[in-house]
mmCIF file of C-alpha atoms in Angstrom:
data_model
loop_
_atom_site.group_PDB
_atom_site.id
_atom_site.type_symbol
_atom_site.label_atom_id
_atom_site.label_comp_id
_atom_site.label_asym_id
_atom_site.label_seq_id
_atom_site.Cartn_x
_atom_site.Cartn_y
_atom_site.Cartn_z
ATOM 1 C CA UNK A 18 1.831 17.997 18.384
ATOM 2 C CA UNK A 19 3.816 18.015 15.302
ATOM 3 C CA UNK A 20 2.214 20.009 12.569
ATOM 4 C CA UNK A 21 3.300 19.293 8.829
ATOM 5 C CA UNK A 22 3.692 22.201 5.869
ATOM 6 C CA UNK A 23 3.936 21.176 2.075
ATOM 7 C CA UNK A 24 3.502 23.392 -0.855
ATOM 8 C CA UNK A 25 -0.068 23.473 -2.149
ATOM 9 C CA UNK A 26 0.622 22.405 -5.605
ATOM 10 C CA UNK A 27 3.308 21.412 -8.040
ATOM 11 C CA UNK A 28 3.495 20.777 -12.242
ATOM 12 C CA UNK A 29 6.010 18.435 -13.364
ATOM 13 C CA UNK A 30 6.527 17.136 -17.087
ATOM 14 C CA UNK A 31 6.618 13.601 -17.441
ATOM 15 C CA UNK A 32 9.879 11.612 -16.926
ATOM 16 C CA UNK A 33 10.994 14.342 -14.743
ATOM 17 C CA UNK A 34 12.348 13.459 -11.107
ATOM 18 C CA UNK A 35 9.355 14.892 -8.477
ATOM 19 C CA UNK A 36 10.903 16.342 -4.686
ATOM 20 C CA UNK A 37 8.423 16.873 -2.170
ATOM 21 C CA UNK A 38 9.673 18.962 0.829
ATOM 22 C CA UNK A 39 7.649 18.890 4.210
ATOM 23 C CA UNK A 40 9.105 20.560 7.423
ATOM 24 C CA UNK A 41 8.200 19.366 10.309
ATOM 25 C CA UNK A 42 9.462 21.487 12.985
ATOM 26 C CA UNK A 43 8.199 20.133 16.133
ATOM 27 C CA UNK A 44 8.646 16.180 15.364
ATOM 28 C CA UNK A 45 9.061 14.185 18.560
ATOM 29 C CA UNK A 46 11.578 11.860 19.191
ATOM 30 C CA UNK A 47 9.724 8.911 19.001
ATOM 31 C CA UNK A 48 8.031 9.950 15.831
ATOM 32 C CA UNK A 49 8.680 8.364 12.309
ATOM 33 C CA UNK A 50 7.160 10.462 8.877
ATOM 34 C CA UNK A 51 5.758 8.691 6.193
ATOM 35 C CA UNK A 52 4.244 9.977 2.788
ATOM 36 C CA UNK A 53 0.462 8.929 1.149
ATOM 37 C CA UNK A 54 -0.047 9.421 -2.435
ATOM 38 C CA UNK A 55 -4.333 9.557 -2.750
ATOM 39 C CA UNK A 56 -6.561 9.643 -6.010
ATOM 40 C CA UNK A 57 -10.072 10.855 -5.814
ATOM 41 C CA UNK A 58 -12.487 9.099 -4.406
ATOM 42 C CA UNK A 59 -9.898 6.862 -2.817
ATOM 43 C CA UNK A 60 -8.365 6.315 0.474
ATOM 44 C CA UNK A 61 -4.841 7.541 0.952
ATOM 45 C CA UNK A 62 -2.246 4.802 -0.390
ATOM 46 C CA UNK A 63 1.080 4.022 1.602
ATOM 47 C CA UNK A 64 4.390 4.940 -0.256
ATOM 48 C CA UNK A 65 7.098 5.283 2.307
ATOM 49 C CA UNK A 66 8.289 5.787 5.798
ATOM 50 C CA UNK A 67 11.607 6.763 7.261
ATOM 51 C CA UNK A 68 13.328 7.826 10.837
ATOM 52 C CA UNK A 69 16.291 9.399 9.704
ATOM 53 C CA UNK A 70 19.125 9.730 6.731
ATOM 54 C CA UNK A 71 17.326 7.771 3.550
ATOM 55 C CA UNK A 72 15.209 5.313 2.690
ATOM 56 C CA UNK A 73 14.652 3.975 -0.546
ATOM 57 C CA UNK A 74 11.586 1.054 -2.196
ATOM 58 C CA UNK A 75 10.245 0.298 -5.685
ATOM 59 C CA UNK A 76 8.526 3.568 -5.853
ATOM 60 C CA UNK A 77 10.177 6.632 -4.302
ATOM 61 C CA UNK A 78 13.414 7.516 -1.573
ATOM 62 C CA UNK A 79 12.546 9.355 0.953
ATOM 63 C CA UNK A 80 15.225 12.073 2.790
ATOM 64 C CA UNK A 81 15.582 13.366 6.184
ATOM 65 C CA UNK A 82 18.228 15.527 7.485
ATOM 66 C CA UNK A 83 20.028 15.377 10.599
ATOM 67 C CA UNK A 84 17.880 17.321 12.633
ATOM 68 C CA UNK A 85 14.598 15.464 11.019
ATOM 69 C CA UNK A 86 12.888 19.086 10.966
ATOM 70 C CA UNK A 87 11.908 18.412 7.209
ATOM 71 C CA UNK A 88 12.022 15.539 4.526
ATOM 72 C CA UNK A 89 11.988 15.172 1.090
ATOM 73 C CA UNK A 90 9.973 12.281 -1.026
ATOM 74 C CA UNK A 91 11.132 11.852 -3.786
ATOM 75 C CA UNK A 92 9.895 10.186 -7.220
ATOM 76 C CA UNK A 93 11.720 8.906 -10.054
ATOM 77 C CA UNK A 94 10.461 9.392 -13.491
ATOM 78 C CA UNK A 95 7.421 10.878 -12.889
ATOM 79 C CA UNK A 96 4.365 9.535 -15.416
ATOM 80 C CA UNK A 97 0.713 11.071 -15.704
ATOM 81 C CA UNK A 98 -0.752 8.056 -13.424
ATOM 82 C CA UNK A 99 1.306 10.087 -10.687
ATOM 83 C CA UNK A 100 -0.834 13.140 -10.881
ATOM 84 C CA UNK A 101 -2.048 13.052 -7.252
ATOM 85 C CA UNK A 102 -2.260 14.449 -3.448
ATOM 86 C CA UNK A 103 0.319 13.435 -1.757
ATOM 87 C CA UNK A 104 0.315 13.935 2.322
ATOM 88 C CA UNK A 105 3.674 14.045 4.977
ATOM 89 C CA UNK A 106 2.434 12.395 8.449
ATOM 90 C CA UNK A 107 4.415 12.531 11.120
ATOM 91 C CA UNK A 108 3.468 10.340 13.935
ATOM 92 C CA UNK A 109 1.930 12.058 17.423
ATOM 93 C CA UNK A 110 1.766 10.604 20.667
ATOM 94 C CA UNK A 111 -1.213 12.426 23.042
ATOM 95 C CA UNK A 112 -2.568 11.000 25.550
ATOM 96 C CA UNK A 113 -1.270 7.908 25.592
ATOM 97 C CA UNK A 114 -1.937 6.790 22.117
ATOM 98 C CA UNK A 115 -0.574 7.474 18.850
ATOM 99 C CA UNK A 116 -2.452 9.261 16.062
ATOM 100 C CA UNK A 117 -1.044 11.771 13.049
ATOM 101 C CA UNK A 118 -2.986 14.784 11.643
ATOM 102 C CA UNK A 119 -3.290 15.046 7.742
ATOM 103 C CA UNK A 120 -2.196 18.231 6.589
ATOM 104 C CA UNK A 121 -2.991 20.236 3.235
ATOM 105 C CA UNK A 122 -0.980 17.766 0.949
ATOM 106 C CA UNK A 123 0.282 18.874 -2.455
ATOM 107 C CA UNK A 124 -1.581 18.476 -5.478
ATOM 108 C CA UNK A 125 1.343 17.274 -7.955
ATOM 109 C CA UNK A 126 0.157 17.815 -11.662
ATOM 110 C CA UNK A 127 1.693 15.900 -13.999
ATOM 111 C CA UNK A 128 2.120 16.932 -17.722
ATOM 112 C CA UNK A 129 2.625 15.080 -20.885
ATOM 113 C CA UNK B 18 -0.026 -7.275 1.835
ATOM 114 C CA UNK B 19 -1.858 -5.172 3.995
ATOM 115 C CA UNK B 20 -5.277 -4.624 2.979
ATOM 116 C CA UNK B 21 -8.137 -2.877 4.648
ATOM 117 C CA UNK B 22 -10.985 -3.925 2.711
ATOM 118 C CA UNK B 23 -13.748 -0.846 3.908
ATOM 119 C CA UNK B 24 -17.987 -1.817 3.134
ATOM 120 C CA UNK B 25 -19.946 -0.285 1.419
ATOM 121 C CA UNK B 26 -17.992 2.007 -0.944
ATOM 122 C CA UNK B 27 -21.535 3.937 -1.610
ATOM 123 C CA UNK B 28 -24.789 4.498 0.044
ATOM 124 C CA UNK B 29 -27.502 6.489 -0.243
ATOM 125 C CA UNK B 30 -30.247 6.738 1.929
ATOM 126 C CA UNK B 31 -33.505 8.980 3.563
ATOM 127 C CA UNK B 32 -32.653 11.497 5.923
ATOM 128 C CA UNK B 33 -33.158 9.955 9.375
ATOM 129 C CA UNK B 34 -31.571 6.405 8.665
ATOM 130 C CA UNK B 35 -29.028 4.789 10.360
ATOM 131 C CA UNK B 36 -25.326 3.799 8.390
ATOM 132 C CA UNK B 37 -23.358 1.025 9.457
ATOM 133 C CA UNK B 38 -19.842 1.097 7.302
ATOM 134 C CA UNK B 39 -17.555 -1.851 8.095
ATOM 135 C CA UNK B 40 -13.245 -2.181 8.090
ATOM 136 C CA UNK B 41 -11.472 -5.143 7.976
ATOM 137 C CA UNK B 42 -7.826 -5.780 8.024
ATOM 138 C CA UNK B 43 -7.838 -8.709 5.715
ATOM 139 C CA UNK B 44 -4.049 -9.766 6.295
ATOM 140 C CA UNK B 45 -3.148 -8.367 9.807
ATOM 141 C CA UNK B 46 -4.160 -7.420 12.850
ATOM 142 C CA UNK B 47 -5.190 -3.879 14.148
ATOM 143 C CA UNK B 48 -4.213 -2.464 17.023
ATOM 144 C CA UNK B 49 -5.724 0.470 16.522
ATOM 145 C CA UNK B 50 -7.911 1.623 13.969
ATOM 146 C CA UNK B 51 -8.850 5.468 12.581
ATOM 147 C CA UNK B 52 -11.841 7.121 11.265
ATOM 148 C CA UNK B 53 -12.192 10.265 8.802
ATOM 149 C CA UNK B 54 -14.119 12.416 6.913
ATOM 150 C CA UNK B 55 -12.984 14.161 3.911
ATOM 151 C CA UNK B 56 -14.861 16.767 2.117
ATOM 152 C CA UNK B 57 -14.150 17.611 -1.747
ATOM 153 C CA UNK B 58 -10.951 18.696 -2.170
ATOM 154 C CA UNK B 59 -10.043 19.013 1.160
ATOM 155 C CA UNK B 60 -7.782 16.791 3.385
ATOM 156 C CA UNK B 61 -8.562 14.018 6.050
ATOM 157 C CA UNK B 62 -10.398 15.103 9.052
ATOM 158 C CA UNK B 63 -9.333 12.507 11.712
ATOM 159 C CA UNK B 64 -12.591 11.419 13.600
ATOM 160 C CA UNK B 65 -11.864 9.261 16.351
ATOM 161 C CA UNK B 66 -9.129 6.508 17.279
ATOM 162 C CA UNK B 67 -10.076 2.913 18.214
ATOM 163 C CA UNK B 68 -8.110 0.431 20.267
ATOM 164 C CA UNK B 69 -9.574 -2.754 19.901
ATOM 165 C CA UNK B 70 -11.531 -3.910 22.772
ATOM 166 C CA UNK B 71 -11.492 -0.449 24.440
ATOM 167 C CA UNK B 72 -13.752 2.730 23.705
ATOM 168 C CA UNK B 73 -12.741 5.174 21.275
ATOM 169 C CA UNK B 74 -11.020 8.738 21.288
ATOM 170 C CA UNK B 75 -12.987 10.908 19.619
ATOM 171 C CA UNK B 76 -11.926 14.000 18.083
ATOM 172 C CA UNK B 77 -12.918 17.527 19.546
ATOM 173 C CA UNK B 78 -16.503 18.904 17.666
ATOM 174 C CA UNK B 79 -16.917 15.293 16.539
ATOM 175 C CA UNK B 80 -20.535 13.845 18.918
ATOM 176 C CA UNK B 81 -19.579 10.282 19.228
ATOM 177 C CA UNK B 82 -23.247 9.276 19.885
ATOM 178 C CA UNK B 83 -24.105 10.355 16.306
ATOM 179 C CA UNK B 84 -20.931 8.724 15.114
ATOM 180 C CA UNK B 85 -20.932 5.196 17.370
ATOM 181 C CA UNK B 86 -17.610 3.905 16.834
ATOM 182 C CA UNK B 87 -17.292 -0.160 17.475
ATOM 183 C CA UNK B 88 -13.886 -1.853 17.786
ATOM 184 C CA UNK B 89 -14.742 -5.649 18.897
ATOM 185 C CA UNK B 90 -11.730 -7.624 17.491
ATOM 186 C CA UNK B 91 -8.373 -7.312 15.938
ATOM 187 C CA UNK B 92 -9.757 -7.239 12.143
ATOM 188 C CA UNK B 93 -13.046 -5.294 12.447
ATOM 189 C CA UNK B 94 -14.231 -1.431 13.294
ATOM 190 C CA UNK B 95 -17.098 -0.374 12.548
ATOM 191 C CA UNK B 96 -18.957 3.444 12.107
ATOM 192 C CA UNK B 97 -22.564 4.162 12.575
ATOM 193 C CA UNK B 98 -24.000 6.665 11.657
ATOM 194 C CA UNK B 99 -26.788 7.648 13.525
ATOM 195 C CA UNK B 100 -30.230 9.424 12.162
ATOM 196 C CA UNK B 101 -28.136 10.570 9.571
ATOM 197 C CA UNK B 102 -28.930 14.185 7.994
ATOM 198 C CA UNK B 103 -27.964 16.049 4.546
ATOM 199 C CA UNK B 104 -25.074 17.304 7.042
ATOM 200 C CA UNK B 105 -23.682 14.089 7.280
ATOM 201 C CA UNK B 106 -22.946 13.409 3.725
ATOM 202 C CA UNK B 107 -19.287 12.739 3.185
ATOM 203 C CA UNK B 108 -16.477 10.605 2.343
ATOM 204 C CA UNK B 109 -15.542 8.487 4.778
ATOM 205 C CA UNK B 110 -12.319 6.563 5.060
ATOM 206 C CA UNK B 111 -10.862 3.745 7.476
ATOM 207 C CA UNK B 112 -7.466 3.010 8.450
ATOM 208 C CA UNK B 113 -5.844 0.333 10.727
ATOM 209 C CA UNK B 114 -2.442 -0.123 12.192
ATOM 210 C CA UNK B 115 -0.559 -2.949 13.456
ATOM 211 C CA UNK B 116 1.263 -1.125 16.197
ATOM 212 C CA UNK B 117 2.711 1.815 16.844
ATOM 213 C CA UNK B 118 5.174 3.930 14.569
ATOM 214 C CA UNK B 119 4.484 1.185 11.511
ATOM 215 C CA UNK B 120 1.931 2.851 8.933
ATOM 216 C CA UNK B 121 -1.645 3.134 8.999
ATOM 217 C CA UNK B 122 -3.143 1.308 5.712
ATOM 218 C CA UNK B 123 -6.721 2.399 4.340
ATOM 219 C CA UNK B 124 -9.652 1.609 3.086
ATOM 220 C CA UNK B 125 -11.127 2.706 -0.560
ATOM 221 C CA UNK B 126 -13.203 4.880 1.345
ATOM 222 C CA UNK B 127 -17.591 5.258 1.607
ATOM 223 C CA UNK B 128 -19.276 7.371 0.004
ATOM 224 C CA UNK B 129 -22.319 8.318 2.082
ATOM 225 C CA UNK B 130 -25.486 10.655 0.600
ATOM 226 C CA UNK B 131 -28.075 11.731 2.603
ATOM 227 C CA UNK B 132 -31.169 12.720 0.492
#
């Protein structure tokens, strides 16, 4: 099963470009990543998915590489109403069904 | 588009009662929906998968007869949870999916106290 790893925490002034690296080592073939953003008290809110190369919406691009062992999210312009967890999925397939496993996420501070 | 609208955002209730928390896809229909607990500051716990009309997967450690798990149609899951003890307090949060490989869209979340 494909495990995710993301830094614990980041600062980042406001206005300031945001990259979020996850690596994803064992991602399956089949398997496409995609990137929550969640306030507290909240359930986890949909930014972006990708398979490969980039993928760009109103919000944020996303990156993968090549070999799809990482990715990168990406936000533009960061403002405080960004300060947030933000999770990496990548999809698993066990037992016949599909399911992904939140990992730690990473905090992102965001500072006037 | 895509909303899960998730019922009741916050309960509290005795020790020994029974919880019933709904999720609805409002605008599409679920394939397969997820359940999961999150403690403070701490990340999802995934609790059990649903495919509508089938029984659910649950989780290893997670007792799915103290967490009944109900999946009757392609816009409704719903979580019980049974004789429910201070243990049980959490946040709970719903997800559903359309199909495969497309992203899983969630609920705001319930809030559950056990006194």
């Amino acid at each position: 099963l494909a495990k995710t790893t993301q830094p614990i925490s980041m600062d980042s002034y406001e206005g300031q470009e945001v990259n979020i690296t996850c690596s994803h080592n064992n991602i399956a073939t089949n398997d496409y990543i995609t990137w929550y953003q969640q306030f507290p008290s909240q359930g986890p809110r949909f930014i972006i998915q990708g398979y490969k190369t980039k993928v760009t919406n109103e919000v944020a691009s996303l990156f993968i590489p090549a070999d799809r062992k990482s990715s990168t999210l990406s936000l533009p312009r960061v403002s405080l109403s960004d300060t947030a967890v933000y999770y990496c999925l990548v999809g698993e397939s066990s037992g016949g069904y599909q399911k992904v496993t939140f990992g730690t996420g990473t905090k992102l501070q965001v500072i006037p | 588009g895509a909303v899960v609208s998730q019922h009741p955002s916050r309960v509290i209730c005795k020790s020994g009662t029974s919880v019933k928390i709904e999720c609805r896809s409002l605008d599409f229909q679920a394939t397969t929906m997820f359940w999961y607990r999150q403690f403070p500051k701490k990340s999802l716990m995934l609790m059990a998968t649903s495919n509508e009309g089938s029984k659910a997967t649950y989780e290893q450690g997670v007792e799915k007869d103290k967490f009944l798990i109900n999946h009757a149609s392609l816009t409704l899951s719903t979580l019980t949870v049974t004789s429910a003890h201070p243990e049980d307090s959490s946040f709970y949060i719903c997800s559903a999916r359309q199909e495969v490989n497309q992203p899983q869209h969630f609920g705001d979340g319930t809030r559950l106290s056990i006194l």
